[in-house]
Amino acid sequence: MTDSPSIPHTLFDDHTAVTALGDGRFRAHMHPHWWVLVGPNGGYVAAVMLRALEEAVGDRSRQARTLTLHYLAPPAEGDVEIEVVIEREGRSLTSVSARMTQNGRPLVRALAAFSKSRPGPEFRHMPMPEAALPEQGTPGEGRIVMHDRYEYRWLGGGQPDGGAERAEIQSWLRLAEPRTVDTLALAAYCDALPPALFAVVGPETLRGVPTVELTIHFLAEVPLPSARPDDFVLLTVETPQVVSGFLQEDVAIWSRDGVLLARSRQLALNI
């Protein structure tokens, strides 16, 4: 990885911090600032897990390329323990696993791959969708505690409140405190918008949409050389189907100048 812009220290960094305990174990604290209906937001949990994985890998030249998490149970407010195992470390790629527990209770399992940049052909065939500028979007209003940690600029009329024909939403997004976008921020952003399902049915019809599994692919070297702490990113979120009480949600995250930064897919419960 090349030299990149500095990243201002924010509340997000405090709330995703981990403390090394030795033997691949880390302590973290689940903060209520990131709560959704029941427990912490899945993207916030993903960022905490990724922080521990990064610390265990200990090589800034190896960026996270993929992260998969299975959510077994929601953490309660307070300390959690994350145990990281280096499964294999090669010349350019490191494969790792991690498990989060709280008072012995299993909460999250994760697998990740970190790698240096690799030579080879490059192309980008997925153009950024046409979208109004963030200054033209509709500012979001907080509905849950976590919404206060972000700044939203909704496109297409505001937050999803039901009545749409398709489960698709689009918004510009950044953390409430200026912070340059890196892999930790991208992990959180992948689950920062309301479920796209709400565009069709509205949030009042459901008790929750808890994540079962989330996979994130980090598709750019971040921070980008041109990145600034006050930058917005564009998120597009789609749910193509809901079947048997489960939904699939696809997210794409773009920089303001059109770089595809990450894509994610999650399977969630419709309850």
Tab-separated table of C-alpha atoms in Angstrom:
chain	number	residue	atom	x	y	z
A	1	MET	CA	0.000	0.000	0.000
A	2	THR	CA	1.200	3.519	-0.791
A	3	ASP	CA	1.259	6.447	1.585
A	4	SER	CA	-2.296	7.593	2.212
A	5	PRO	CA	-3.997	10.599	3.794
A	6	SER	CA	-3.969	10.777	7.570
A	7	ILE	CA	-7.143	9.738	9.384
A	8	PRO	CA	-8.443	12.075	12.115
A	9	HIS	CA	-9.162	10.399	15.443
A	10	THR	CA	-12.898	10.408	16.201
A	11	LEU	CA	-15.501	8.861	18.469
A	12	PHE	CA	-15.774	6.082	15.907
A	13	ASP	CA	-12.131	5.201	16.577
A	14	ASP	CA	-12.695	5.239	20.349
A	15	HIS	CA	-15.749	3.003	20.024
A	16	THR	CA	-14.046	0.468	17.729
A	17	ALA	CA	-10.797	0.388	19.727
A	18	VAL	CA	-9.345	-2.936	20.885
A	19	THR	CA	-6.824	-3.714	23.609
A	20	ALA	CA	-4.356	-6.554	23.126
A	21	LEU	CA	-4.504	-9.177	25.889
A	22	GLY	CA	-1.853	-11.511	24.469
A	23	ASP	CA	-2.037	-14.835	22.622
A	24	GLY	CA	-4.177	-13.343	19.840
A	25	ARG	CA	-6.864	-12.130	22.234
A	26	PHE	CA	-8.309	-8.612	22.319
A	27	ARG	CA	-10.786	-6.766	24.496
A	28	ALA	CA	-13.311	-4.330	23.016
A	29	HIS	CA	-16.294	-2.459	24.421
A	30	MET	CA	-19.757	-2.404	22.871
A	31	HIS	CA	-21.018	1.184	23.086
A	32	PRO	CA	-24.769	2.011	23.117
A	33	HIS	CA	-24.177	4.916	20.700
A	34	TRP	CA	-24.341	2.318	17.888
A	35	TRP	CA	-27.507	0.530	19.027
A	36	VAL	CA	-30.342	-0.420	16.713
A	37	LEU	CA	-33.567	-2.079	17.891
A	38	VAL	CA	-31.857	-4.920	19.750
A	39	GLY	CA	-28.133	-4.664	20.370
A	40	PRO	CA	-25.427	-2.982	18.293
A	41	ASN	CA	-25.608	-2.447	14.549
A	42	GLY	CA	-24.013	-5.226	12.488
A	43	GLY	CA	-21.767	-2.815	10.597
A	44	TYR	CA	-20.414	-1.406	13.850
A	45	VAL	CA	-19.709	-4.930	15.088
A	46	ALA	CA	-17.992	-5.687	11.770
A	47	ALA	CA	-15.725	-2.659	12.237
A	48	VAL	CA	-14.764	-3.779	15.756
A	49	MET	CA	-13.972	-7.283	14.518
A	50	LEU	CA	-11.962	-5.874	11.620
A	51	ARG	CA	-9.965	-3.689	14.025
A	52	ALA	CA	-8.920	-6.772	16.003
A	53	LEU	CA	-8.076	-8.658	12.811
A	54	GLU	CA	-5.940	-5.770	11.555
A	55	GLU	CA	-4.071	-5.591	14.845
A	56	ALA	CA	-3.386	-9.332	14.759
A	57	VAL	CA	-2.141	-9.235	11.149
A	58	GLY	CA	0.085	-6.288	12.054
A	59	ASP	CA	1.117	-5.372	8.507
A	60	ARG	CA	-0.151	-2.098	7.004
A	61	SER	CA	0.907	-3.222	3.532
A	62	ARG	CA	-1.736	-5.966	3.714
A	63	GLN	CA	-5.192	-4.445	3.435
A	64	ALA	CA	-8.378	-6.335	4.206
A	65	ARG	CA	-9.762	-7.678	0.923
A	66	THR	CA	-12.707	-9.713	2.183
A	67	LEU	CA	-14.482	-10.096	5.516
A	68	THR	CA	-17.291	-12.544	6.269
A	69	LEU	CA	-19.163	-12.529	9.572
A	70	HIS	CA	-21.808	-14.823	11.022
A	71	TYR	CA	-23.853	-13.179	13.765
A	72	LEU	CA	-24.837	-15.757	16.376
A	73	ALA	CA	-26.299	-13.468	19.044
A	74	PRO	CA	-26.371	-9.705	19.741
A	75	PRO	CA	-23.762	-8.408	22.200
A	76	ALA	CA	-24.918	-6.555	25.283
A	77	GLU	CA	-23.436	-3.217	26.277
A	78	GLY	CA	-20.035	-3.760	27.852
A	79	ASP	CA	-16.785	-5.600	27.258
A	80	VAL	CA	-16.365	-8.417	24.749
A	81	GLU	CA	-13.372	-10.616	23.957
A	82	ILE	CA	-12.152	-11.287	20.414
A	83	GLU	CA	-9.820	-14.198	19.754
A	84	VAL	CA	-7.931	-14.063	16.441
A	85	VAL	CA	-6.146	-16.961	14.766
A	86	ILE	CA	-3.701	-16.514	11.885
A	87	GLU	CA	-4.786	-19.461	9.763
A	88	ARG	CA	-2.070	-18.993	7.143
A	89	GLU	CA	0.441	-16.283	6.277
A	90	GLY	CA	1.928	-16.420	2.786
A	91	ARG	CA	4.244	-14.139	0.865
A	92	SER	CA	1.469	-11.675	0.046
A	93	LEU	CA	-1.795	-12.948	1.567
A	94	THR	CA	-2.793	-13.615	5.173
A	95	SER	CA	-5.902	-15.641	6.066
A	96	VAL	CA	-7.338	-15.132	9.542
A	97	SER	CA	-10.330	-16.110	11.653
A	98	ALA	CA	-11.842	-14.551	14.758
A	99	ARG	CA	-14.524	-15.226	17.348
A	100	MET	CA	-16.234	-12.716	19.612
A	101	THR	CA	-17.549	-13.822	23.004
A	102	GLN	CA	-19.055	-12.084	26.020
A	103	ASN	CA	-18.876	-13.799	29.394
A	104	GLY	CA	-18.259	-17.055	27.540
A	105	ARG	CA	-21.282	-16.604	25.258
A	106	PRO	CA	-20.500	-16.933	21.512
A	107	LEU	CA	-21.587	-13.851	19.537
A	108	VAL	CA	-19.787	-13.536	16.183
A	109	ARG	CA	-17.551	-15.678	13.973
A	110	ALA	CA	-15.441	-14.125	11.220
A	111	LEU	CA	-13.112	-15.068	8.361
A	112	ALA	CA	-10.965	-12.542	6.505
A	113	ALA	CA	-8.187	-12.259	3.957
A	114	PHE	CA	-5.552	-9.516	3.947
A	115	SER	CA	-3.250	-8.981	1.011
A	116	LYS	CA	-0.671	-6.689	-0.513
A	117	SER	CA	-1.442	-5.151	-3.883
A	118	ARG	CA	-0.866	-7.646	-6.676
A	119	PRO	CA	0.230	-6.970	-10.271
A	120	GLY	CA	-2.035	-7.837	-13.180
A	121	PRO	CA	-4.646	-6.448	-15.596
A	122	GLU	CA	-7.109	-3.888	-14.250
A	123	PHE	CA	-10.449	-2.607	-15.553
A	124	ARG	CA	-13.678	-1.174	-14.169
A	125	HIS	CA	-16.868	-2.155	-15.986
A	126	MET	CA	-19.305	-1.104	-13.248
A	127	PRO	CA	-19.968	2.620	-13.619
A	128	MET	CA	-21.166	4.747	-10.728
A	129	PRO	CA	-24.937	5.302	-10.966
A	130	GLU	CA	-26.155	8.759	-11.843
A	131	ALA	CA	-27.002	10.606	-8.658
A	132	ALA	CA	-27.616	14.110	-7.432
A	133	LEU	CA	-24.807	15.667	-5.417
A	134	PRO	CA	-24.891	15.241	-1.623
A	135	GLU	CA	-25.629	18.966	-1.303
A	136	GLN	CA	-28.859	18.307	-3.198
A	137	GLY	CA	-29.945	15.366	-1.035
A	138	THR	CA	-32.444	15.379	1.820
A	139	PRO	CA	-30.836	15.462	5.296
A	140	GLY	CA	-31.790	12.421	7.359
A	141	GLU	CA	-33.627	12.499	10.671
A	142	GLY	CA	-32.624	10.107	13.430
A	143	ARG	CA	-35.049	7.299	14.244
A	144	ILE	CA	-32.731	5.126	16.302
A	145	VAL	CA	-29.661	5.877	18.413
A	146	MET	CA	-27.198	4.803	15.710
A	147	HIS	CA	-28.515	7.369	13.224
A	148	ASP	CA	-26.936	10.124	15.322
A	149	ARG	CA	-23.489	8.718	14.495
A	150	TYR	CA	-23.945	9.369	10.769
A	151	GLU	CA	-24.864	12.197	8.429
A	152	TYR	CA	-27.258	11.195	5.645
A	153	ARG	CA	-28.215	12.880	2.371
A	154	TRP	CA	-31.137	10.894	1.011
A	155	LEU	CA	-31.831	10.761	-2.706
A	156	GLY	CA	-35.236	10.143	-4.252
A	157	GLY	CA	-37.376	11.884	-1.669
A	158	GLY	CA	-35.965	10.904	1.694
A	159	GLN	CA	-35.863	7.865	3.970
A	160	PRO	CA	-37.635	4.656	2.866
A	161	ASP	CA	-41.154	4.677	4.316
A	162	GLY	CA	-42.954	2.076	2.223
A	163	GLY	CA	-45.044	2.268	-0.895
A	164	ALA	CA	-42.271	1.841	-3.477
A	165	GLU	CA	-42.445	-0.833	-6.153
A	166	ARG	CA	-38.890	-2.037	-5.610
A	167	ALA	CA	-36.729	-2.476	-2.499
A	168	GLU	CA	-34.023	-0.002	-3.510
A	169	ILE	CA	-32.617	2.991	-1.628
A	170	GLN	CA	-29.828	5.440	-2.306
A	171	SER	CA	-28.091	7.913	-0.030
A	172	TRP	CA	-24.889	9.833	0.463
A	173	LEU	CA	-23.335	9.048	3.830
A	174	ARG	CA	-20.487	10.047	6.124
A	175	LEU	CA	-19.708	9.730	9.804
A	176	ALA	CA	-21.035	12.506	12.036
A	177	GLU	CA	-17.451	13.502	12.849
A	178	PRO	CA	-15.157	14.125	9.849
A	179	ARG	CA	-13.055	11.022	9.214
A	180	THR	CA	-11.241	9.822	6.105
A	181	VAL	CA	-12.759	6.659	4.630
A	182	ASP	CA	-10.730	3.491	5.274
A	183	THR	CA	-11.629	-0.187	5.535
A	184	LEU	CA	-12.994	0.259	9.072
A	185	ALA	CA	-15.398	2.972	7.933
A	186	LEU	CA	-16.426	0.915	4.895
A	187	ALA	CA	-17.223	-2.070	7.127
A	188	ALA	CA	-19.536	0.128	9.195
A	189	TYR	CA	-21.084	1.808	6.139
A	190	CYS	CA	-22.139	-1.545	4.655
A	191	ASP	CA	-24.873	-1.792	7.283
A	192	ALA	CA	-25.466	1.885	8.076
A	193	LEU	CA	-28.618	2.488	6.006
A	194	PRO	CA	-32.087	1.176	6.881
A	195	PRO	CA	-32.967	-2.101	5.139
A	196	ALA	CA	-34.010	-1.584	1.515
A	197	LEU	CA	-37.057	-3.671	2.383
A	198	PHE	CA	-38.449	-0.571	4.134
A	199	ALA	CA	-38.861	1.113	0.741
A	200	VAL	CA	-41.620	-1.403	-0.023
A	201	VAL	CA	-43.263	-2.222	3.317
A	202	GLY	CA	-42.213	0.588	5.682
A	203	PRO	CA	-40.386	0.177	9.011
A	204	GLU	CA	-43.511	0.113	11.186
A	205	THR	CA	-44.574	-3.291	9.822
A	206	LEU	CA	-41.496	-5.147	11.139
A	207	ARG	CA	-39.960	-5.788	14.554
A	208	GLY	CA	-36.477	-5.958	13.097
A	209	VAL	CA	-34.206	-7.191	10.307
A	210	PRO	CA	-31.269	-8.836	12.127
A	211	THR	CA	-28.257	-9.859	10.062
A	212	VAL	CA	-27.429	-13.566	9.882
A	213	GLU	CA	-24.374	-13.311	7.616
A	214	LEU	CA	-22.491	-10.386	6.077
A	215	THR	CA	-19.703	-10.533	3.485
A	216	ILE	CA	-17.752	-7.442	2.458
A	217	HIS	CA	-15.363	-7.143	-0.486
A	218	PHE	CA	-12.981	-4.179	-0.243
A	219	LEU	CA	-12.347	-3.226	-3.871
A	220	ALA	CA	-10.049	-0.198	-3.668
A	221	GLU	CA	-6.902	0.803	-1.841
A	222	VAL	CA	-8.156	3.125	0.889
A	223	PRO	CA	-7.835	5.833	1.910
A	224	LEU	CA	-7.805	7.127	-1.660
A	225	PRO	CA	-5.010	9.636	-2.349
A	226	SER	CA	-7.640	12.338	-2.925
A	227	ALA	CA	-9.708	11.467	0.155
A	228	ARG	CA	-10.739	14.185	2.619
A	229	PRO	CA	-12.273	13.728	6.090
A	230	ASP	CA	-15.480	15.543	5.118
A	231	ASP	CA	-16.139	13.445	1.997
A	232	PHE	CA	-19.477	11.722	1.525
A	233	VAL	CA	-19.723	8.293	-0.096
A	234	LEU	CA	-22.662	7.123	-2.188
A	235	LEU	CA	-24.474	3.966	-1.086
A	236	THR	CA	-26.904	1.995	-3.221
A	237	VAL	CA	-28.846	-0.737	-1.422
A	238	GLU	CA	-31.054	-3.354	-3.100
A	239	THR	CA	-33.084	-6.327	-1.903
A	240	PRO	CA	-34.127	-8.378	-4.953
A	241	GLN	CA	-36.321	-10.822	-3.041
A	242	VAL	CA	-37.719	-11.818	0.350
A	243	VAL	CA	-38.513	-15.528	0.674
A	244	SER	CA	-39.352	-17.758	3.652
A	245	GLY	CA	-38.600	-15.011	6.144
A	246	PHE	CA	-35.102	-14.272	4.782
A	247	LEU	CA	-33.898	-11.422	2.619
A	248	GLN	CA	-30.768	-10.770	0.596
A	249	GLU	CA	-29.391	-7.235	0.603
A	250	ASP	CA	-26.703	-5.965	-1.779
A	251	VAL	CA	-24.751	-2.761	-1.110
A	252	ALA	CA	-22.322	-0.823	-3.315
A	253	ILE	CA	-20.237	2.051	-1.960
A	254	TRP	CA	-18.757	4.705	-4.247
A	255	SER	CA	-16.426	7.622	-3.653
A	256	ARG	CA	-17.674	11.022	-4.739
A	257	ASP	CA	-15.412	10.887	-7.804
A	258	GLY	CA	-16.751	7.517	-8.946
A	259	VAL	CA	-14.405	4.882	-7.479
A	260	LEU	CA	-16.152	1.677	-6.395
A	261	LEU	CA	-14.801	1.253	-2.859
A	262	ALA	CA	-16.617	-1.838	-1.596
A	263	ARG	CA	-19.516	-4.194	-2.179
A	264	SER	CA	-21.331	-6.289	0.370
A	265	ARG	CA	-24.075	-8.861	0.554
A	266	GLN	CA	-25.934	-9.920	3.645
A	267	LEU	CA	-28.575	-12.444	4.527
A	268	ALA	CA	-31.002	-11.170	7.131
A	269	LEU	CA	-34.114	-12.293	8.936
A	270	ASN	CA	-37.428	-10.593	8.244
A	271	ILE	CA	-39.223	-10.573	11.623
